[in-house]
Amino acid sequence: MSQTIASAPGKLMLLGEHAVVYGHACLVTAVNLRMRVALAPRSDDTVRIQSATLSEPFAAPVAGLRGPVQEVPEAVRFVVGALQQFWDETGTRTGFDIETASQFTHAYGLGSSAAVTVATLQALAGATDHALAPADIFRLGYAAVLDVQSGIGSGFDVAAVTYGGTLYYAGRGAEIVPLTGEPLPLVVGYSGSKAQTTALVRQVAKLRQENPEAMDASMQHVHDLMKEAEEAILCKDYARLGKMLDVNQAWLDALSVSTPALDTLIHTARQAGAYGAKLSGAGGGDCMIALVNAQTRPQVELAITQAGVPGAEVLSVETSAPGVRLEA
Ligand code: MEV
């Protein structure tokens, strides 16, 4: 049977992480490294999944995949989560051959989970008569991600990889506003270690439980900052946006989610002439971002690679990439 292929981009959080978990706003952009899912319906009720992260293909009957998604191996959970949502939405129980391939490692925190979930949903829609609009893909994708992550996640990553471009995102998906399809002048530095997103989200939840008023007030400030940052992006005022990156980083620092490696790369980038810099994502590892111009880009990139942080590297990515799509 012929294959249907869909691809979805990675994502980078620009500003607003952690506060977005509580319904506040964040700004997020899609990046031009893509996750590809190739899929073909089967004539029996078997699901067979192949990917570079599996030593051998995973296979199971549809009936065996209807229970809690945590019962399947970790490497196939987001694909099975997407299948479960699709079967429930369409009332079907078809088996599929599915193959996933990524242009980026999950180590960078560029959103491989959201990308594989959303690309699977788009491929399922493309391979069957069940058309899914972007809003349906976001709704089903977010439900699948929440299932896999035991209810943790704001959904900003699912929106980014579904719609693409650079977005304003708030209210757990109640507000998704496209800001631009043009790349932003960003340098992305990997800090050499992988973040544990759910542990960091729980750490911030504990902090909020212990200091509810102070935390809610400070999150409201972060929310207000997003409105200003949105305006700066629309006017391409990157010097002003850079200052907001710094302000947002100060708040993330106060939450103790930054690391010495991230701090070093952030300070190095600022000293090398960046407009501003901050961590991107949950913290505890993964990436930092710095806003630059054509003159400062080479020196900021060089400074990151020479900062003496083990495993640190500059990632070659372009922002505001197109969202999920069917491939020829
Ligand atoms: C993680 O990349 C960003 C967090 O805000 C979690 C989320 O929004 O789901 C920490």
PDB file of N, CA and C in Angstrom, residues 124-173:
ATOM      1  N   LEU A 124      -2.086  10.486   9.452  1.00  0.00           N
ATOM      2  CA  LEU A 124      -3.295   9.658   9.580  1.00  0.00           C
ATOM      3  C   LEU A 124      -4.451  10.290   8.792  1.00  0.00           C
ATOM      4  N   ALA A 125      -4.589  11.614   8.927  1.00  0.00           N
ATOM      5  CA  ALA A 125      -5.662  12.308   8.196  1.00  0.00           C
ATOM      6  C   ALA A 125      -5.428  12.190   6.691  1.00  0.00           C
ATOM      7  N   GLY A 126      -4.155  12.335   6.280  1.00  0.00           N
ATOM      8  CA  GLY A 126      -3.832  12.291   4.854  1.00  0.00           C
ATOM      9  C   GLY A 126      -4.020  10.906   4.245  1.00  0.00           C
ATOM     10  N   ALA A 127      -3.842   9.867   5.076  1.00  0.00           N
ATOM     11  CA  ALA A 127      -3.904   8.493   4.559  1.00  0.00           C
ATOM     12  C   ALA A 127      -5.328   7.931   4.570  1.00  0.00           C
ATOM     13  N   THR A 128      -6.264   8.651   5.189  1.00  0.00           N
ATOM     14  CA  THR A 128      -7.646   8.166   5.313  1.00  0.00           C
ATOM     15  C   THR A 128      -8.608   9.252   4.813  1.00  0.00           C
ATOM     16  N   ASP A 129      -9.897   8.994   4.917  1.00  0.00           N
ATOM     17  CA  ASP A 129     -10.869  10.006   4.447  1.00  0.00           C
ATOM     18  C   ASP A 129     -11.197  11.017   5.539  1.00  0.00           C
ATOM     19  N   HIS A 130     -10.463  11.002   6.636  1.00  0.00           N
ATOM     20  CA  HIS A 130     -10.839  11.838   7.779  1.00  0.00           C
ATOM     21  C   HIS A 130     -10.014  13.116   7.810  1.00  0.00           C
ATOM     22  N   ALA A 131     -10.516  14.153   7.158  1.00  0.00           N
ATOM     23  CA  ALA A 131      -9.777  15.421   7.126  1.00  0.00           C
ATOM     24  C   ALA A 131      -9.722  16.008   8.530  1.00  0.00           C
ATOM     25  N   LEU A 132      -8.563  16.527   8.898  1.00  0.00           N
ATOM     26  CA  LEU A 132      -8.428  17.224  10.190  1.00  0.00           C
ATOM     27  C   LEU A 132      -7.931  18.637   9.909  1.00  0.00           C
ATOM     28  N   ALA A 133      -8.682  19.636  10.385  1.00  0.00           N
ATOM     29  CA  ALA A 133      -8.240  21.031  10.265  1.00  0.00           C
ATOM     30  C   ALA A 133      -7.120  21.258  11.282  1.00  0.00           C
ATOM     31  N   PRO A 134      -6.307  22.318  11.088  1.00  0.00           N
ATOM     32  CA  PRO A 134      -5.236  22.589  12.065  1.00  0.00           C
ATOM     33  C   PRO A 134      -5.756  22.647  13.506  1.00  0.00           C
ATOM     34  N   ALA A 135      -6.937  23.237  13.714  1.00  0.00           N
ATOM     35  CA  ALA A 135      -7.469  23.324  15.090  1.00  0.00           C
ATOM     36  C   ALA A 135      -7.742  21.925  15.650  1.00  0.00           C
ATOM     37  N   ASP A 136      -8.172  20.982  14.789  1.00  0.00           N
ATOM     38  CA  ASP A 136      -8.408  19.595  15.240  1.00  0.00           C
ATOM     39  C   ASP A 136      -7.068  18.926  15.568  1.00  0.00           C
ATOM     40  N   ILE A 137      -6.080  19.163  14.718  1.00  0.00           N
ATOM     41  CA  ILE A 137      -4.759  18.558  14.967  1.00  0.00           C
ATOM     42  C   ILE A 137      -4.203  19.069  16.283  1.00  0.00           C
ATOM     43  N   PHE A 138      -4.362  20.381  16.546  1.00  0.00           N
ATOM     44  CA  PHE A 138      -3.882  20.934  17.824  1.00  0.00           C
ATOM     45  C   PHE A 138      -4.634  20.277  18.992  1.00  0.00           C
ATOM     46  N   ARG A 139      -5.963  20.211  18.897  1.00  0.00           N
ATOM     47  CA  ARG A 139      -6.790  19.664  19.997  1.00  0.00           C
ATOM     48  C   ARG A 139      -6.422  18.202  20.275  1.00  0.00           C
ATOM     49  N   LEU A 140      -6.341  17.383  19.229  1.00  0.00           N
ATOM     50  CA  LEU A 140      -6.029  15.959  19.414  1.00  0.00           C
ATOM     51  C   LEU A 140      -4.574  15.773  19.844  1.00  0.00           C
ATOM     52  N   GLY A 141      -3.684  16.584  19.271  1.00  0.00           N
ATOM     53  CA  GLY A 141      -2.262  16.482  19.615  1.00  0.00           C
ATOM     54  C   GLY A 141      -2.023  16.858  21.073  1.00  0.00           C
ATOM     55  N   TYR A 142      -2.679  17.920  21.515  1.00  0.00           N
ATOM     56  CA  TYR A 142      -2.499  18.356  22.904  1.00  0.00           C
ATOM     57  C   TYR A 142      -3.063  17.296  23.859  1.00  0.00           C
ATOM     58  N   ALA A 143      -4.207  16.722  23.512  1.00  0.00           N
ATOM     59  CA  ALA A 143      -4.794  15.668  24.369  1.00  0.00           C
ATOM     60  C   ALA A 143      -3.838  14.473  24.457  1.00  0.00           C
ATOM     61  N   ALA A 144      -3.229  14.104  23.322  1.00  0.00           N
ATOM     62  CA  ALA A 144      -2.283  12.964  23.315  1.00  0.00           C
ATOM     63  C   ALA A 144      -1.071  13.270  24.191  1.00  0.00           C
ATOM     64  N   VAL A 145      -0.528  14.482  24.059  1.00  0.00           N
ATOM     65  CA  VAL A 145       0.665  14.859  24.836  1.00  0.00           C
ATOM     66  C   VAL A 145       0.330  14.862  26.336  1.00  0.00           C
ATOM     67  N   LEU A 146      -0.846  15.373  26.694  1.00  0.00           N
ATOM     68  CA  LEU A 146      -1.234  15.370  28.115  1.00  0.00           C
ATOM     69  C   LEU A 146      -1.368  13.940  28.641  1.00  0.00           C
ATOM     70  N   ASP A 147      -1.907  13.044  27.819  1.00  0.00           N
ATOM     71  CA  ASP A 147      -2.021  11.626  28.219  1.00  0.00           C
ATOM     72  C   ASP A 147      -0.650  11.037  28.516  1.00  0.00           C
ATOM     73  N   VAL A 148       0.283  11.268  27.583  1.00  0.00           N
ATOM     74  CA  VAL A 148       1.619  10.673  27.738  1.00  0.00           C
ATOM     75  C   VAL A 148       2.352  11.289  28.928  1.00  0.00           C
ATOM     76  N   GLN A 149       2.170  12.613  29.121  1.00  0.00           N
ATOM     77  CA  GLN A 149       2.934  13.319  30.161  1.00  0.00           C
ATOM     78  C   GLN A 149       2.155  13.460  31.464  1.00  0.00           C
ATOM     79  N   SER A 150       1.197  12.574  31.698  1.00  0.00           N
ATOM     80  CA  SER A 150       0.400  12.558  32.932  1.00  0.00           C
ATOM     81  C   SER A 150      -0.154  13.940  33.271  1.00  0.00           C
ATOM     82  N   GLY A 151      -0.681  14.626  32.269  1.00  0.00           N
ATOM     83  CA  GLY A 151      -1.371  15.899  32.512  1.00  0.00           C
ATOM     84  C   GLY A 151      -0.456  17.110  32.541  1.00  0.00           C
ATOM     85  N   ILE A 152       0.864  16.919  32.358  1.00  0.00           N
ATOM     86  CA  ILE A 152       1.791  18.061  32.428  1.00  0.00           C
ATOM     87  C   ILE A 152       2.051  18.613  31.027  1.00  0.00           C
ATOM     88  N   GLY A 153       1.937  19.940  30.887  1.00  0.00           N
ATOM     89  CA  GLY A 153       2.256  20.585  29.606  1.00  0.00           C
ATOM     90  C   GLY A 153       1.252  21.660  29.262  1.00  0.00           C
ATOM     91  N   SER A 154       1.761  22.801  28.805  1.00  0.00           N
ATOM     92  CA  SER A 154       0.879  23.930  28.474  1.00  0.00           C
ATOM     93  C   SER A 154       0.306  23.815  27.066  1.00  0.00           C
ATOM     94  N   GLY A 155       0.917  22.984  26.205  1.00  0.00           N
ATOM     95  CA  GLY A 155       0.449  22.833  24.825  1.00  0.00           C
ATOM     96  C   GLY A 155       1.095  23.804  23.847  1.00  0.00           C
ATOM     97  N   PHE A 156       1.984  24.697  24.353  1.00  0.00           N
ATOM     98  CA  PHE A 156       2.598  25.695  23.449  1.00  0.00           C
ATOM     99  C   PHE A 156       3.388  25.013  22.327  1.00  0.00           C
ATOM    100  N   ASP A 157       4.022  23.869  22.667  1.00  0.00           N
ATOM    101  CA  ASP A 157       4.839  23.166  21.678  1.00  0.00           C
ATOM    102  C   ASP A 157       3.966  22.543  20.584  1.00  0.00           C
ATOM    103  N   VAL A 158       2.791  22.037  20.996  1.00  0.00           N
ATOM    104  CA  VAL A 158       1.869  21.426  20.020  1.00  0.00           C
ATOM    105  C   VAL A 158       1.361  22.508  19.054  1.00  0.00           C
ATOM    106  N   ALA A 159       1.063  23.698  19.602  1.00  0.00           N
ATOM    107  CA  ALA A 159       0.605  24.808  18.748  1.00  0.00           C
ATOM    108  C   ALA A 159       1.715  25.216  17.776  1.00  0.00           C
ATOM    109  N   ALA A 160       2.946  25.318  18.289  1.00  0.00           N
ATOM    110  CA  ALA A 160       4.062  25.776  17.442  1.00  0.00           C
ATOM    111  C   ALA A 160       4.269  24.848  16.256  1.00  0.00           C
ATOM    112  N   VAL A 161       4.230  23.536  16.508  1.00  0.00           N
ATOM    113  CA  VAL A 161       4.544  22.607  15.417  1.00  0.00           C
ATOM    114  C   VAL A 161       3.327  22.400  14.496  1.00  0.00           C
ATOM    115  N   THR A 162       2.122  22.681  15.004  1.00  0.00           N
ATOM    116  CA  THR A 162       0.931  22.587  14.157  1.00  0.00           C
ATOM    117  C   THR A 162       0.860  23.781  13.201  1.00  0.00           C
ATOM    118  N   TYR A 163       0.956  24.992  13.772  1.00  0.00           N
ATOM    119  CA  TYR A 163       0.716  26.197  12.959  1.00  0.00           C
ATOM    120  C   TYR A 163       1.987  26.746  12.311  1.00  0.00           C
ATOM    121  N   GLY A 164       3.156  26.513  12.935  1.00  0.00           N
ATOM    122  CA  GLY A 164       4.402  27.067  12.412  1.00  0.00           C
ATOM    123  C   GLY A 164       4.497  28.569  12.633  1.00  0.00           C
ATOM    124  N   GLY A 165       5.546  29.193  12.084  1.00  0.00           N
ATOM    125  CA  GLY A 165       5.764  30.630  12.249  1.00  0.00           C
ATOM    126  C   GLY A 165       6.153  30.963  13.677  1.00  0.00           C
ATOM    127  N   THR A 166       5.950  32.215  14.049  1.00  0.00           N
ATOM    128  CA  THR A 166       6.177  32.664  15.432  1.00  0.00           C
ATOM    129  C   THR A 166       4.817  33.055  15.995  1.00  0.00           C
ATOM    130  N   LEU A 167       4.496  32.529  17.191  1.00  0.00           N
ATOM    131  CA  LEU A 167       3.143  32.654  17.742  1.00  0.00           C
ATOM    132  C   LEU A 167       3.127  33.292  19.122  1.00  0.00           C
ATOM    133  N   TYR A 168       2.024  33.970  19.411  1.00  0.00           N
ATOM    134  CA  TYR A 168       1.648  34.340  20.775  1.00  0.00           C
ATOM    135  C   TYR A 168       0.680  33.245  21.220  1.00  0.00           C
ATOM    136  N   TYR A 169       0.924  32.647  22.388  1.00  0.00           N
ATOM    137  CA  TYR A 169       0.120  31.499  22.845  1.00  0.00           C
ATOM    138  C   TYR A 169      -0.281  31.726  24.303  1.00  0.00           C
ATOM    139  N   ALA A 170      -1.563  31.606  24.598  1.00  0.00           N
ATOM    140  CA  ALA A 170      -2.009  31.804  25.992  1.00  0.00           C
ATOM    141  C   ALA A 170      -3.236  30.955  26.277  1.00  0.00           C
ATOM    142  N   GLY A 171      -3.540  30.794  27.567  1.00  0.00           N
ATOM    143  CA  GLY A 171      -4.770  30.117  27.987  1.00  0.00           C
ATOM    144  C   GLY A 171      -4.813  28.670  27.561  1.00  0.00           C
ATOM    145  N   ARG A 172      -3.679  27.998  27.571  1.00  0.00           N
ATOM    146  CA  ARG A 172      -3.592  26.582  27.178  1.00  0.00           C
ATOM    147  C   ARG A 172      -4.251  26.334  25.819  1.00  0.00           C
ATOM    148  N   GLY A 173      -4.060  27.296  24.925  1.00  0.00           N
ATOM    149  CA  GLY A 173      -4.556  27.134  23.554  1.00  0.00           C
ATOM    150  C   GLY A 173      -5.781  27.974  23.247  1.00  0.00           C
TER     151      GLY A 173
END
